[in-house]
Amino acid sequence: MEKLKYNRVLVISDNLFLINAFNALTAGLEGVAIDYTCTKSNLTLLNDTSLPVKINPVDVKAEWESLASRYDLIFSLHCKQLFPAQLVKTVKCINVHPGYNPHNRGWFPQVFSIINGTPAGATIHEIDELLDHGTIIARREVKINSWETSIDVYDRVQLLEVELLKENLMAILQGTYGAFAPEEEGNVNLKKDFNDLCRLDMNKEMTMGNAINHLRALTHGKYPNAFFIDPETGSKVFVKISLEKEQ
Ligand code: 0FX
């Protein structure tokens, strides 16, 4: 096997599925030490005793110098913290993003893909100073079917992220991967943009197609996303859509 270029690896992740997948993909790999961390407020992960790896809390902004001195490669697998510019300039940082860059960089990409009709998918890219912006190592699209909601698309995106990791991990660790700049700047969505989508304006006029897309983009399992305000009580009324394709 070709020698690894990187052998002090840190995974920063707030996503249980990806931590498990990364751990399985690297099981038995020799010549590399891998540590796992998550955001300090992620008590679900920090208190999860069933995890196959030890996870420590990290504040990337406050601790970037120490991280830079201890690791030569850092993976962000859905880390909720933005990496500071000093860190990404000092250490090779790689992000696994649940969107097809450069479309819908940032928060919950598939939600916006369903609404604005741009490609959904997964991307592995080098991290630069901007959000989900660096040179692309690998990316692939997932198709969005008209009967699908956010969770249907998201589940396939996550599987695709693991597939891309599987295909590219050794080249990344060996430092032999190729990368290309995104064709355009694309667009960025923040948490606030998602929150704005959730508040339904009952007086807004739109086509039936756009209304269904809006609601299926906000239908994601247990999450109470879309809502309107009941005029009599002032309470929120949560809305989900159920779609079923004829068999
Ligand atoms: O781990 P993750 O899927 O990743 C998210 C962002 O999508 C990603 O762009 C960013 N790099 C990363 C740091 O954070 O997040 P999650 O597990 O909180 O959410 C997964 C999906 O669940 C999301 O795509 C949509 C859905 N969701 C989640 C929450 C918290 C909702 O529909 N409503 C919610 O309130």
CSV table of C-alpha atoms and ligand atoms in Angstrom, one decimal:
chain,number,residue,atom,x,y,z
A,1,MET,CA,0.0,0.0,0.0
A,2,GLU,CA,1.2,3.5,-0.8
A,3,LYS,CA,2.5,5.5,2.2
A,4,LEU,CA,0.0,7.8,3.9
A,5,LYS,CA,0.7,11.5,3.6
A,6,TYR,CA,-1.5,12.3,6.6
A,7,ASN,CA,-1.4,10.2,9.8
A,8,ARG,CA,-2.7,12.4,12.6
A,9,VAL,CA,-6.3,12.8,11.6
A,10,LEU,CA,-9.1,14.5,13.5
A,11,VAL,CA,-12.8,14.0,12.7
A,12,ILE,CA,-15.1,16.8,13.9
A,13,SER,CA,-18.7,15.8,13.5
A,14,ASP,CA,-22.1,16.4,14.9
A,15,ASN,CA,-23.6,13.5,13.0
A,16,LEU,CA,-23.9,10.1,14.5
A,17,PHE,CA,-24.5,8.3,11.2
A,18,LEU,CA,-21.3,9.7,9.6
A,19,ILE,CA,-19.2,9.1,12.7
A,20,ASN,CA,-20.2,5.4,12.6
A,21,ALA,CA,-19.6,5.2,8.9
A,22,PHE,CA,-16.2,6.9,9.0
A,23,ASN,CA,-15.1,4.6,11.9
A,24,ALA,CA,-16.2,1.5,9.9
A,25,LEU,CA,-14.4,2.7,6.8
A,26,THR,CA,-11.2,3.2,8.6
A,27,ALA,CA,-11.3,0.1,10.8
A,28,GLY,CA,-8.0,-1.8,10.7
A,29,LEU,CA,-6.2,0.9,8.7
A,30,GLU,CA,-2.6,1.0,9.8
A,31,GLY,CA,-0.3,4.0,10.0
A,32,VAL,CA,-2.9,6.5,11.0
A,33,ALA,CA,-4.3,7.7,14.3
A,34,ILE,CA,-7.8,9.1,14.2
A,35,ASP,CA,-9.5,11.1,17.0
A,36,TYR,CA,-13.2,12.1,17.1
A,37,THR,CA,-14.7,15.3,18.4
A,38,CYS,CA,-18.0,17.1,18.3
A,39,THR,CA,-19.5,20.5,19.2
A,40,LYS,CA,-19.6,21.1,23.0
A,41,SER,CA,-23.4,21.6,23.0
A,42,ASN,CA,-24.0,18.3,21.3
A,43,LEU,CA,-25.0,16.5,24.5
A,44,THR,CA,-26.7,13.7,22.6
A,45,LEU,CA,-23.4,12.6,21.1
A,46,LEU,CA,-21.3,13.3,24.2
A,47,ASN,CA,-23.7,11.2,26.3
A,48,ASP,CA,-24.1,8.4,23.8
A,49,THR,CA,-22.5,5.4,25.4
A,50,SER,CA,-23.2,3.1,22.5
A,51,LEU,CA,-20.7,4.9,20.2
A,52,PRO,CA,-17.8,2.7,18.9
A,53,VAL,CA,-15.3,5.6,19.5
A,54,LYS,CA,-14.5,8.1,22.2
A,55,ILE,CA,-15.8,11.5,21.4
A,56,ASN,CA,-14.4,14.7,23.0
A,57,PRO,CA,-16.0,18.1,22.9
A,58,VAL,CA,-14.2,20.8,20.9
A,59,ASP,CA,-14.5,24.6,20.3
A,60,VAL,CA,-12.9,24.9,16.9
A,61,LYS,CA,-12.5,28.7,17.0
A,62,ALA,CA,-11.0,28.8,20.5
A,63,GLU,CA,-8.8,25.8,20.1
A,64,TRP,CA,-7.7,26.1,16.5
A,65,GLU,CA,-4.0,26.6,17.4
A,66,SER,CA,-3.9,23.5,19.5
A,67,LEU,CA,-5.7,21.5,16.8
A,68,ALA,CA,-3.3,22.8,14.2
A,69,SER,CA,-0.3,21.6,16.2
A,70,ARG,CA,-1.7,18.1,16.9
A,71,TYR,CA,-3.3,17.1,13.6
A,72,ASP,CA,-2.2,17.2,9.9
A,73,LEU,CA,-5.7,16.5,8.4
A,74,ILE,CA,-9.1,17.5,9.8
A,75,PHE,CA,-12.4,16.2,8.5
A,76,SER,CA,-15.6,18.0,9.0
A,77,LEU,CA,-18.5,15.5,8.8
A,78,HIS,CA,-21.4,17.9,9.3
A,79,CYS,CA,-19.7,19.9,12.0
A,80,LYS,CA,-21.9,22.7,13.1
A,81,GLN,CA,-19.0,25.1,13.7
A,82,LEU,CA,-17.4,27.2,11.1
A,83,PHE,CA,-13.7,26.6,10.8
A,84,PRO,CA,-11.6,29.8,11.4
A,85,ALA,CA,-9.5,31.0,8.5
A,86,GLN,CA,-6.2,30.5,10.4
A,87,LEU,CA,-7.0,26.9,10.9
A,88,VAL,CA,-7.9,26.1,7.2
A,89,LYS,CA,-4.7,28.0,6.1
A,90,THR,CA,-2.5,26.0,8.5
A,91,VAL,CA,-3.9,22.4,8.3
A,92,LYS,CA,-5.5,20.5,5.4
A,93,CYS,CA,-9.3,20.6,6.2
A,94,ILE,CA,-11.8,18.6,4.3
A,95,ASN,CA,-15.6,18.8,4.5
A,96,VAL,CA,-18.2,16.3,3.6
A,97,HIS,CA,-21.3,18.3,2.7
A,98,PRO,CA,-24.8,17.1,2.1
A,99,GLY,CA,-25.3,19.1,-1.1
A,100,TYR,CA,-24.2,19.3,-4.7
A,101,ASN,CA,-21.7,22.2,-4.6
A,102,PRO,CA,-21.9,25.0,-5.5
A,103,HIS,CA,-25.7,24.8,-5.3
A,104,ASN,CA,-27.3,25.4,-1.9
A,105,ARG,CA,-24.1,25.7,0.1
A,106,GLY,CA,-24.8,26.0,3.8
A,107,TRP,CA,-27.8,24.9,5.8
A,108,PHE,CA,-30.0,21.9,4.9
A,109,PRO,CA,-29.2,21.8,1.1
A,110,GLN,CA,-31.9,19.3,0.0
A,111,VAL,CA,-34.6,21.5,1.4
A,112,PHE,CA,-33.6,24.3,-0.9
A,113,SER,CA,-33.0,22.0,-3.8
A,114,ILE,CA,-36.6,20.8,-3.6
A,115,ILE,CA,-37.9,24.4,-3.6
A,116,ASN,CA,-35.6,26.0,-6.1
A,117,GLY,CA,-35.1,23.0,-8.5
A,118,THR,CA,-31.3,23.0,-8.3
A,119,PRO,CA,-29.3,19.7,-8.0
A,120,ALA,CA,-29.2,17.9,-4.7
A,121,GLY,CA,-26.4,15.5,-3.8
A,122,ALA,CA,-23.2,15.2,-1.8
A,123,THR,CA,-19.8,16.8,-2.1
A,124,ILE,CA,-16.3,16.3,-0.6
A,125,HIS,CA,-14.3,19.4,-0.8
A,126,GLU,CA,-11.3,21.2,0.7
A,127,ILE,CA,-12.3,23.8,3.2
A,128,ASP,CA,-11.3,27.4,2.5
A,129,GLU,CA,-12.4,30.6,4.3
A,130,LEU,CA,-15.9,30.6,2.8
A,131,LEU,CA,-18.8,28.3,3.6
A,132,ASP,CA,-18.9,25.1,1.6
A,133,HIS,CA,-16.8,26.8,-1.0
A,134,GLY,CA,-13.4,25.1,-1.5
A,135,THR,CA,-12.1,23.0,-4.4
A,136,ILE,CA,-14.1,19.9,-5.0
A,137,ILE,CA,-12.6,16.4,-4.6
A,138,ALA,CA,-15.7,14.5,-5.4
A,139,ARG,CA,-19.4,15.2,-5.9
A,140,ARG,CA,-22.5,13.3,-7.1
A,141,GLU,CA,-26.1,14.1,-7.6
A,142,VAL,CA,-29.2,12.4,-6.2
A,143,LYS,CA,-32.4,12.6,-8.2
A,144,ILE,CA,-35.4,14.2,-6.4
A,145,ASN,CA,-38.6,12.5,-7.3
A,146,SER,CA,-41.9,14.5,-7.3
A,147,TRP,CA,-43.4,12.3,-4.5
A,148,GLU,CA,-40.4,12.7,-2.1
A,149,THR,CA,-40.1,14.8,1.0
A,150,SER,CA,-37.0,16.2,2.6
A,151,ILE,CA,-36.2,13.1,4.6
A,152,ASP,CA,-36.4,10.8,1.6
A,153,VAL,CA,-33.8,12.9,-0.3
A,154,TYR,CA,-31.7,13.4,2.8
A,155,ASP,CA,-31.5,9.6,3.6
A,156,ARG,CA,-30.1,9.0,0.1
A,157,VAL,CA,-27.7,12.0,0.3
A,158,GLN,CA,-26.2,10.5,3.5
A,159,LEU,CA,-25.7,7.1,1.9
A,160,LEU,CA,-24.0,8.9,-1.0
A,161,GLU,CA,-21.7,10.8,1.3
A,162,VAL,CA,-20.5,7.5,2.7
A,163,GLU,CA,-20.1,6.1,-0.8
A,164,LEU,CA,-18.0,9.1,-1.8
A,165,LEU,CA,-15.9,8.8,1.3
A,166,LYS,CA,-15.4,5.1,0.6
A,167,GLU,CA,-14.2,5.9,-3.0
A,168,ASN,CA,-11.9,8.8,-2.0
A,169,LEU,CA,-10.7,8.2,1.5
A,170,MET,CA,-7.4,6.5,0.6
A,171,ALA,CA,-6.5,9.1,-2.0
A,172,ILE,CA,-7.2,11.8,0.6
A,173,LEU,CA,-5.0,10.1,3.2
A,174,GLN,CA,-2.3,9.5,0.7
A,175,GLY,CA,-2.5,13.1,-0.6
A,176,THR,CA,-2.9,11.8,-4.2
A,177,TYR,CA,-6.5,13.1,-4.9
A,178,GLY,CA,-7.3,15.6,-7.6
A,179,ALA,CA,-9.5,18.7,-6.9
A,180,PHE,CA,-11.2,21.3,-9.1
A,181,ALA,CA,-12.7,24.7,-8.4
A,182,PRO,CA,-16.5,24.9,-8.5
A,183,GLU,CA,-17.8,26.3,-11.8
A,184,GLU,CA,-19.5,29.2,-10.1
A,185,GLU,CA,-20.0,30.8,-6.7
A,186,GLY,CA,-23.5,29.2,-6.4
A,187,ASN,CA,-25.7,30.2,-3.5
A,188,VAL,CA,-25.6,30.0,0.3
A,189,ASN,CA,-28.5,29.4,2.6
A,190,LEU,CA,-28.3,30.1,6.3
A,191,LYS,CA,-30.3,28.7,9.3
A,192,LYS,CA,-32.3,31.9,9.2
A,193,ASP,CA,-33.3,31.2,5.5
A,194,PHE,CA,-34.7,27.8,6.6
A,195,ASN,CA,-36.5,29.4,9.6
A,196,ASP,CA,-38.1,32.0,7.2
A,197,LEU,CA,-39.4,29.2,5.0
A,198,CYS,CA,-41.0,27.5,8.0
A,199,ARG,CA,-43.4,30.5,8.7
A,200,LEU,CA,-46.2,30.0,6.2
A,201,ASP,CA,-47.8,33.2,4.9
A,202,MET,CA,-51.5,32.3,4.6
A,203,ASN,CA,-52.1,35.2,2.2
A,204,LYS,CA,-49.3,34.4,-0.2
A,205,GLU,CA,-50.5,33.3,-3.7
A,206,MET,CA,-48.5,30.7,-5.5
A,207,THR,CA,-49.0,27.8,-8.0
A,208,MET,CA,-50.1,24.4,-6.6
A,209,GLY,CA,-46.8,23.0,-7.7
A,210,ASN,CA,-44.8,25.5,-5.7
A,211,ALA,CA,-47.0,25.1,-2.7
A,212,ILE,CA,-46.5,21.3,-2.7
A,213,ASN,CA,-42.8,21.7,-3.2
A,214,HIS,CA,-42.6,24.1,-0.3
A,215,LEU,CA,-44.4,21.7,2.0
A,216,ARG,CA,-42.6,18.6,1.0
A,217,ALA,CA,-39.3,20.5,1.4
A,218,LEU,CA,-40.3,21.1,5.0
A,219,THR,CA,-41.6,17.6,5.7
A,220,HIS,CA,-38.8,15.7,7.5
A,221,GLY,CA,-39.9,13.0,9.8
A,222,LYS,CA,-40.6,14.1,13.3
A,223,TYR,CA,-39.5,17.7,12.9
A,224,PRO,CA,-42.2,20.3,13.3
A,225,ASN,CA,-41.0,22.7,10.6
A,226,ALA,CA,-43.7,24.5,8.6
A,227,PHE,CA,-46.4,26.3,10.6
A,228,PHE,CA,-49.0,29.0,10.3
A,229,ILE,CA,-50.5,31.1,13.1
A,230,ASP,CA,-54.1,30.3,14.1
A,231,PRO,CA,-55.8,33.7,13.9
A,232,GLU,CA,-58.1,33.0,16.9
A,233,THR,CA,-55.6,31.7,19.5
A,234,GLY,CA,-52.3,33.0,18.1
A,235,SER,CA,-50.9,29.5,18.4
A,236,LYS,CA,-48.7,27.8,15.8
A,237,VAL,CA,-50.3,25.1,13.7
A,238,PHE,CA,-47.7,22.8,12.3
A,239,VAL,CA,-48.1,21.5,8.7
A,240,LYS,CA,-46.7,18.4,7.1
A,241,ILE,CA,-47.6,16.9,3.7
A,242,SER,CA,-48.2,13.2,2.9
A,243,LEU,CA,-47.3,12.1,-0.6
A,244,GLU,CA,-47.9,8.6,-2.0
A,245,LYS,CA,-47.1,7.4,-5.5
A,246,GLU,CA,-49.5,5.0,-7.1
A,247,GLN,CA,-48.0,1.4,-7.1
B,1,0FX,O1,-25.9,16.8,10.2
B,1,0FX,P1,-26.9,17.6,9.4
B,1,0FX,O2,-27.5,16.9,8.3
B,1,0FX,O3,-26.1,18.8,8.7
B,1,0FX,C1,-26.4,20.2,8.8
B,1,0FX,C2,-26.4,21.0,7.5
B,1,0FX,O4,-27.4,20.5,6.6
B,1,0FX,C3,-25.1,21.0,6.8
B,1,0FX,O5,-25.1,21.8,5.6
B,1,0FX,C4,-24.1,21.5,7.7
B,1,0FX,N1,-22.7,21.4,7.1
B,1,0FX,C5,-24.1,20.7,9.0
B,1,0FX,C6,-23.2,21.3,10.0
B,1,0FX,O6,-25.4,20.8,9.6
B,1,0FX,O7,-27.9,18.3,10.4
B,1,0FX,P2,-29.2,17.8,11.2
B,1,0FX,O8,-29.0,16.4,11.6
B,1,0FX,O9,-29.5,18.8,12.2
B,1,0FX,O10,-30.4,17.8,10.1
B,1,0FX,C7,-30.6,16.8,9.2
B,1,0FX,C8,-31.8,17.1,8.4
B,1,0FX,O11,-32.9,17.1,9.2
B,1,0FX,C9,-31.8,18.4,7.7
B,1,0FX,O12,-31.2,18.4,6.4
B,1,0FX,C10,-33.3,18.8,7.6
B,1,0FX,C11,-33.9,18.0,8.8
B,1,0FX,N2,-34.2,18.9,9.9
B,1,0FX,C12,-33.3,19.1,11.0
B,1,0FX,C13,-33.7,20.0,12.0
B,1,0FX,C14,-32.7,20.2,13.1
B,1,0FX,C15,-35.4,19.5,9.9
B,1,0FX,O13,-36.2,19.4,8.9
B,1,0FX,N3,-35.8,20.4,10.9
B,1,0FX,C16,-34.9,20.6,12.0
B,1,0FX,O14,-35.3,21.4,12.9
